[in-house]
Short mmCIF file of C-alpha atoms in Angstrom, two decimals:
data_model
loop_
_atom_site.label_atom_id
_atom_site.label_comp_id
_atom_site.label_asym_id
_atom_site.label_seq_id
_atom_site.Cartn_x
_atom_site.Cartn_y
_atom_site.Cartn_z
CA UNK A 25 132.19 52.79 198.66
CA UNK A 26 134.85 52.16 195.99
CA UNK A 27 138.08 54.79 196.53
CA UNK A 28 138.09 54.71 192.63
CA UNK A 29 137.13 52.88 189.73
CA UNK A 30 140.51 51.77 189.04
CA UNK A 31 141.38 50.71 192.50
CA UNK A 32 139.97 47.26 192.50
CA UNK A 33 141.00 43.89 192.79
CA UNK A 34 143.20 42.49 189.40
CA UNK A 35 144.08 45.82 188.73
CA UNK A 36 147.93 47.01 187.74
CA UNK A 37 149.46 50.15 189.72
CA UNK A 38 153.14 51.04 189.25
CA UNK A 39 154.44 53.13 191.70
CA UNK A 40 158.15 54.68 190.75
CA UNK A 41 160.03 56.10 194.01
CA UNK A 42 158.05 52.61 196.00
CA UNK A 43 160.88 51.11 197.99
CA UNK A 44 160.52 53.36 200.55
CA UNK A 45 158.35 56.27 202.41
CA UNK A 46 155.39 57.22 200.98
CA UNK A 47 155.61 54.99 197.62
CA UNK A 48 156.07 51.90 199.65
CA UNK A 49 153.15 52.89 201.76
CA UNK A 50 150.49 53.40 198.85
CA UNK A 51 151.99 49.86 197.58
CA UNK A 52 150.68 48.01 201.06
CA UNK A 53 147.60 49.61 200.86
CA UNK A 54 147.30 48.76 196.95
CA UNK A 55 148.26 45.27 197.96
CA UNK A 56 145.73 44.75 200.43
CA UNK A 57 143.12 46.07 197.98
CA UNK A 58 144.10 43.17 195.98
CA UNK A 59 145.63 45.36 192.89
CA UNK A 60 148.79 43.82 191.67
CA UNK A 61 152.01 46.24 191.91
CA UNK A 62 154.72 46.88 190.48
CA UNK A 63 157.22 48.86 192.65
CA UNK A 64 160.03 50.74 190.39
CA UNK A 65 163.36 52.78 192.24
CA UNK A 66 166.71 53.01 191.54
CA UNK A 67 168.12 51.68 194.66
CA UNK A 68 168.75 47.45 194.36
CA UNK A 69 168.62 46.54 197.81
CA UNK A 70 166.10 48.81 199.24
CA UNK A 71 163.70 47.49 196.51
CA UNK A 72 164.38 43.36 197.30
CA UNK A 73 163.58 45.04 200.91
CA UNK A 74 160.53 46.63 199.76
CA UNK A 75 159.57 43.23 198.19
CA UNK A 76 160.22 40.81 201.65
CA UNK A 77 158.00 43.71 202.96
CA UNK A 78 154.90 43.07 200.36
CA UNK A 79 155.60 39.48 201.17
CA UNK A 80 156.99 38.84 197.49
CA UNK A 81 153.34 40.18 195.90
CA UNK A 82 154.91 43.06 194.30
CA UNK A 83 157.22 43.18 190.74
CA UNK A 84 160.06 44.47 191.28
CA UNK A 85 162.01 46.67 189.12
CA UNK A 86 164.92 48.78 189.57
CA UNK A 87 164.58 51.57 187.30
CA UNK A 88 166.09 55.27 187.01
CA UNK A 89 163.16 57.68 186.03
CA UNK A 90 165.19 60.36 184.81
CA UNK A 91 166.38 57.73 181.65
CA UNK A 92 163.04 58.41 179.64
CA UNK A 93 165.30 55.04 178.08
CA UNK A 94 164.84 52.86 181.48
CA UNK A 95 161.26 54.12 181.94
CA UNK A 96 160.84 52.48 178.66
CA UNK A 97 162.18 49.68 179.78
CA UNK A 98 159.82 49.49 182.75
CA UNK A 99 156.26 50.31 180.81
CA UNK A 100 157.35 47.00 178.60
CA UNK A 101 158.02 44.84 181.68
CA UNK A 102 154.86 45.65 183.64
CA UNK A 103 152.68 45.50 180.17
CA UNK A 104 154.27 41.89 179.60
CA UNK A 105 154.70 40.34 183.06
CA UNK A 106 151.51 42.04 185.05
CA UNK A 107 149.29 43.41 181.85
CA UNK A 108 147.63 46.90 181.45
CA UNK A 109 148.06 49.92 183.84
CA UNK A 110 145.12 50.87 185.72
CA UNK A 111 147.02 53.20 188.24
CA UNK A 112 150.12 55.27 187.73
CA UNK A 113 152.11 57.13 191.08
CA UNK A 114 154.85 58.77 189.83
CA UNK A 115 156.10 59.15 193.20
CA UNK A 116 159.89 59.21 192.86
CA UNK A 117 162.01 61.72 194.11
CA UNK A 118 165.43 63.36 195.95
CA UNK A 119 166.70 65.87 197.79
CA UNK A 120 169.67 68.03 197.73
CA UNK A 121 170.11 70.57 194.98
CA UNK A 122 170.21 73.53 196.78
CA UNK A 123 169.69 77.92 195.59
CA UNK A 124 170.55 78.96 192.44
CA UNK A 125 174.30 79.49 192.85
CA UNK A 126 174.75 75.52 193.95
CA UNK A 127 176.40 72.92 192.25
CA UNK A 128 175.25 73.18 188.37
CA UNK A 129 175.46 69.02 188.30
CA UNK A 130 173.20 68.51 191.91
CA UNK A 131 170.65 71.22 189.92
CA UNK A 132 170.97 68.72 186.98
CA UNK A 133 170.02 65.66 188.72
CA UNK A 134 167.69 66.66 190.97
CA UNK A 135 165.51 68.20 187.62
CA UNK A 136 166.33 65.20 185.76
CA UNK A 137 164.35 63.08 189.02
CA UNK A 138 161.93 65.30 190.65
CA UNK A 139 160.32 66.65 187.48
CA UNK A 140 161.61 64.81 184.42
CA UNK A 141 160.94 61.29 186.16
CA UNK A 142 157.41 62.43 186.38
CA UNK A 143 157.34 63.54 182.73
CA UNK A 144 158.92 60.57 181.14
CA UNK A 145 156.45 58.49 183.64
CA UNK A 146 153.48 60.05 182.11
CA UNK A 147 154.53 59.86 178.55
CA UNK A 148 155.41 56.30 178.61
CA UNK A 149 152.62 54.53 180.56
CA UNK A 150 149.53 57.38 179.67
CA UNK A 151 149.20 56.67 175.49
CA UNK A 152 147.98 52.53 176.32
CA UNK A 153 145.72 53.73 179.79
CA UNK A 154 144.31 56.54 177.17
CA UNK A 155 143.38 54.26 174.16
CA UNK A 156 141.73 51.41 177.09
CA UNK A 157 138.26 52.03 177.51
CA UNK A 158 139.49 51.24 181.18
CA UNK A 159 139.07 53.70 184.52
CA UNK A 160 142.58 54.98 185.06
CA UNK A 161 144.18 57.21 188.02
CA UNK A 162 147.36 59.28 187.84
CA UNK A 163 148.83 60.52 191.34
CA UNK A 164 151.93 62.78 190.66
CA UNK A 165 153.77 63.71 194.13
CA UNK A 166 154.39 67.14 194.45
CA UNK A 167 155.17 69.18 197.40
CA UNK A 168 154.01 72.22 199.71
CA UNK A 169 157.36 73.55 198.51
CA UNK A 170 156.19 73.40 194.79
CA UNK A 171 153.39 76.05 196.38
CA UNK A 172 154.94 77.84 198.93
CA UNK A 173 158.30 78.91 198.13
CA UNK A 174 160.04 78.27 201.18
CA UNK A 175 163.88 79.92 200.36
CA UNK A 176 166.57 77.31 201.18
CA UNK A 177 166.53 74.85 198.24
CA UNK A 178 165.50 76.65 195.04
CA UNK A 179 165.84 73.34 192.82
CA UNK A 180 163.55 71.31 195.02
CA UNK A 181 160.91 73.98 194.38
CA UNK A 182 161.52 74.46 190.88
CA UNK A 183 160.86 70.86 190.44
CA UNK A 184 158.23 70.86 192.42
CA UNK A 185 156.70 73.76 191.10
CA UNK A 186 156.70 72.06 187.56
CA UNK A 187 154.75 69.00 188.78
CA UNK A 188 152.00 70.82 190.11
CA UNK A 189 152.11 72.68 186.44
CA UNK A 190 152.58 69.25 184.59
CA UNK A 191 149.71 67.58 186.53
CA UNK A 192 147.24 70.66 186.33
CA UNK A 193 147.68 70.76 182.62
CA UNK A 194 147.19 66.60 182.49
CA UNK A 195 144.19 66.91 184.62
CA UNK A 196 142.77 69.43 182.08
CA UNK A 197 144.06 67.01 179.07
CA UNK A 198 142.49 63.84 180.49
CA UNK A 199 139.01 65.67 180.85
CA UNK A 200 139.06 66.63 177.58
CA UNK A 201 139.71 63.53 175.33
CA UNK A 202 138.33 60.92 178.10
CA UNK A 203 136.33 62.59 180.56
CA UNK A 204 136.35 61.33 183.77
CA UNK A 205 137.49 58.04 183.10
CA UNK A 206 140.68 59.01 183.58
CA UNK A 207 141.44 61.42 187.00
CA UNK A 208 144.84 63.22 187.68
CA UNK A 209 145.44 64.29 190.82
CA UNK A 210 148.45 65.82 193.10
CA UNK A 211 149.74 64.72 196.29
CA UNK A 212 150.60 67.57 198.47
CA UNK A 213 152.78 66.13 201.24
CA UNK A 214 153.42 68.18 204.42
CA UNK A 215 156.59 67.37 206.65
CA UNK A 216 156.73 63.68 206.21
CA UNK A 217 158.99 60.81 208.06
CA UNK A 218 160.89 59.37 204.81
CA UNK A 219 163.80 58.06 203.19
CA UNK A 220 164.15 61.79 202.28
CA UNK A 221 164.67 63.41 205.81
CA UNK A 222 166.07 60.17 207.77
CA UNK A 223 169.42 61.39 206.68
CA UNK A 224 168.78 64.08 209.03
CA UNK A 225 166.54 62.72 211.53
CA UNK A 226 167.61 59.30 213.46
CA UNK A 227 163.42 58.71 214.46
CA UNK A 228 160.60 60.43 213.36
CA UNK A 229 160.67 63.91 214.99
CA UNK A 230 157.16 64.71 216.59
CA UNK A 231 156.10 67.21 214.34
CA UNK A 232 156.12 64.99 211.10
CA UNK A 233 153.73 62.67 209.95
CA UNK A 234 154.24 59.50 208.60
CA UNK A 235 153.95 58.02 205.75
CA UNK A 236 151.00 55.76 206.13
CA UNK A 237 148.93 58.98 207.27
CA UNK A 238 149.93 60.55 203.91
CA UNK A 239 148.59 57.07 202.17
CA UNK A 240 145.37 56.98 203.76
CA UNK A 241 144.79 60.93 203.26
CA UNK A 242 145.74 60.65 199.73
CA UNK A 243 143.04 57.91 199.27
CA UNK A 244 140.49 59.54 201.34
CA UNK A 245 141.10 62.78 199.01
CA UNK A 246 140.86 59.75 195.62
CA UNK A 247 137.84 58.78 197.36
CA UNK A 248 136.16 62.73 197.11
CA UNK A 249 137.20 62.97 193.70
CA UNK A 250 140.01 66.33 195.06
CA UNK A 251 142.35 66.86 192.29
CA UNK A 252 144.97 68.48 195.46
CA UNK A 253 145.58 66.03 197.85
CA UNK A 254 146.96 68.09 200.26
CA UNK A 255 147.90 66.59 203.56
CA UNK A 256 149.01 68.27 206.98
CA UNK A 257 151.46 66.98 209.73
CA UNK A 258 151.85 67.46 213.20
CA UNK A 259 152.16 70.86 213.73
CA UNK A 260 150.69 72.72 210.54
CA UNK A 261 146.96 73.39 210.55
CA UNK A 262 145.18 73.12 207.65
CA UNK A 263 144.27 77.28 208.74
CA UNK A 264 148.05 77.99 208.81
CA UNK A 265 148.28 76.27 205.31
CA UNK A 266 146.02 78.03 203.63
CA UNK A 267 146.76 81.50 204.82
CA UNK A 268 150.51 80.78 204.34
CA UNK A 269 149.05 79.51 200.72
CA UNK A 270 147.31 82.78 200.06
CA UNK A 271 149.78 85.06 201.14
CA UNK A 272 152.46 83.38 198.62
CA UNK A 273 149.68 84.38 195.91
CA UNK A 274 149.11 87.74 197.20
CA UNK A 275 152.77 88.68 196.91
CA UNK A 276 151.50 89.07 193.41
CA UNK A 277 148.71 91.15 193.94
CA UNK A 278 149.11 93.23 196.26
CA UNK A 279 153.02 93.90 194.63
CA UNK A 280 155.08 92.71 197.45
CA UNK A 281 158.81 91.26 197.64
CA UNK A 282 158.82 87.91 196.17
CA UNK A 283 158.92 85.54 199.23
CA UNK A 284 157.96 88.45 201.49
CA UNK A 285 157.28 85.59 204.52
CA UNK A 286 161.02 85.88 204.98
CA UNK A 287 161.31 89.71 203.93
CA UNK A 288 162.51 91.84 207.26
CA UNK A 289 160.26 94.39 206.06
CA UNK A 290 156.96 91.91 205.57
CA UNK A 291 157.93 88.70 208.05
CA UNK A 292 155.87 90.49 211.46
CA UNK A 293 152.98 91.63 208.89
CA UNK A 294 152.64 88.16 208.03
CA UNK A 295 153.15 86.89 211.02
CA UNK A 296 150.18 88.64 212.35
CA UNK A 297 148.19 87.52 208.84
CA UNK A 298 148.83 83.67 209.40
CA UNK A 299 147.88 83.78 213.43
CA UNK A 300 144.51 85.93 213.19
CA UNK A 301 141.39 84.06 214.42
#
């Protein structure tokens, strides 16, 4: 059975974020589905890397998403050299950025990539998929931290946070002017082995998964029509995930300390709430 109607051999994906980690991951699988790729980051050599990688079969185009200017730049090279988009990952990202008292410009950057990327992704390449009467497919990557909360780095989650908003509302937009010829749908990564964390860990610490896993999750999820692609990892059930889920939500109805996980007075209440049978 076909993953999706626009996931089929001749078909144009552009994947921002794809010389590395989970982008370049959903580009090999692309590739060996016969689609044609275009692969879109900022960083030069890790993309010509990428490309050896794909064994030259990708386009290659180094491109900063949070210039709405250079995103531009890339929707007019892919519609020229490789034709019209059929699938759209705007997959790019980076970390840093820290709580709300860090560094005003790391705050600034890490908005303009995380969240505006995806924005100015959307806006250029979804007008010309829209006015096809071709099947399209939009995968935003978002995050557990976009759900969750975790405290730590309070500009990674706002970001997140406002892709999972961005691509809820699109999902709802797409149904209403095309239907389903169109799907949205957000990837939901759970500790992952990327470009991201390598700066911290020198191999791929048990408990993550890697980014192939996330690939072939995210298309099995395509495949079942899920709008939340959510994946696990090595040590986070899918059980533990959804309580931890439910209790973020219920810190809203049942009037608890924001983040109460990590509240002294709530952190053994949950505790017991996430390991019942």
């Amino acid at each position: 059975m076909s993953v999706h109607p626009a996931i089929a051999p001749g078909q144009v994906a552009v994947i921002t974020g794809g010389a590395n980690g989970i982008g370049l991951a959903v580009a090999r699988r692309l590739v060996d589905l016969g689609l044609r790729v275009a692969l879109a980051d900022c960083d030069a050599a890790q993309l010509a890397a990428a490309g050896e990688a794909l064994g030259g079969k990708a386009l290659l185009a180094q491109t900063d998403v949070a210039s709405r200017a250079s995103v531009a730049a890339l929707a007019a090279r892919v519609e020229a050299e490789l034709g019209p988009v059929a699938v759209l990952m705007n997959n790019a990202a980076i970390g840093g950025g820290g709580d709300i008292l860090a560094d005003p410009a790391a705050w600034d950057r890490l908005l303009a990539v995380n969240l505006h990327g995806v924005i100015h992704g959307l806006q250029q390449f979804l007008p010309g998929m829209i006015a096809s009467d071709r099947p399209g497919l939009v995968i935003n990557t978002g995050s557990k931290q976009g759900i969750t909360q975790p405290p730590g780095n309070t500009a990674y989650n706002v970001a997140k946070s406002g892709v999972k908003s961005v691509t809820e509302g699109l999902a709802h937009t797409l149904r209403e002017r095309v239907g389903d010829r169109i799907t949205a749908h957000l990837l939901i990564p759970g500790f992952t082995y990327t470009g991201m964390t390598t700066r911290h860990f020198k191999e791929k610490p048990p408990a993550a998964w890697t980014p192939d896993q996330v690939a072939q999750t995210m298309l099995d999820g395509i495949a079942r029509r899920d709008f939340y692609l959510w994946c696990l990892d090595n040590e986070t059930s899918w059980e533990v995930d959804r309580r931890r889920v439910l209790w973020t939500a219920q810190d809203i109805t049942e009037g608890r300390p924001a983040l109460s996980r990590w509240h002294p007075d709530w952190k053994d209440v949950f505790a017991d709430f996430a390991s019942r049978e």
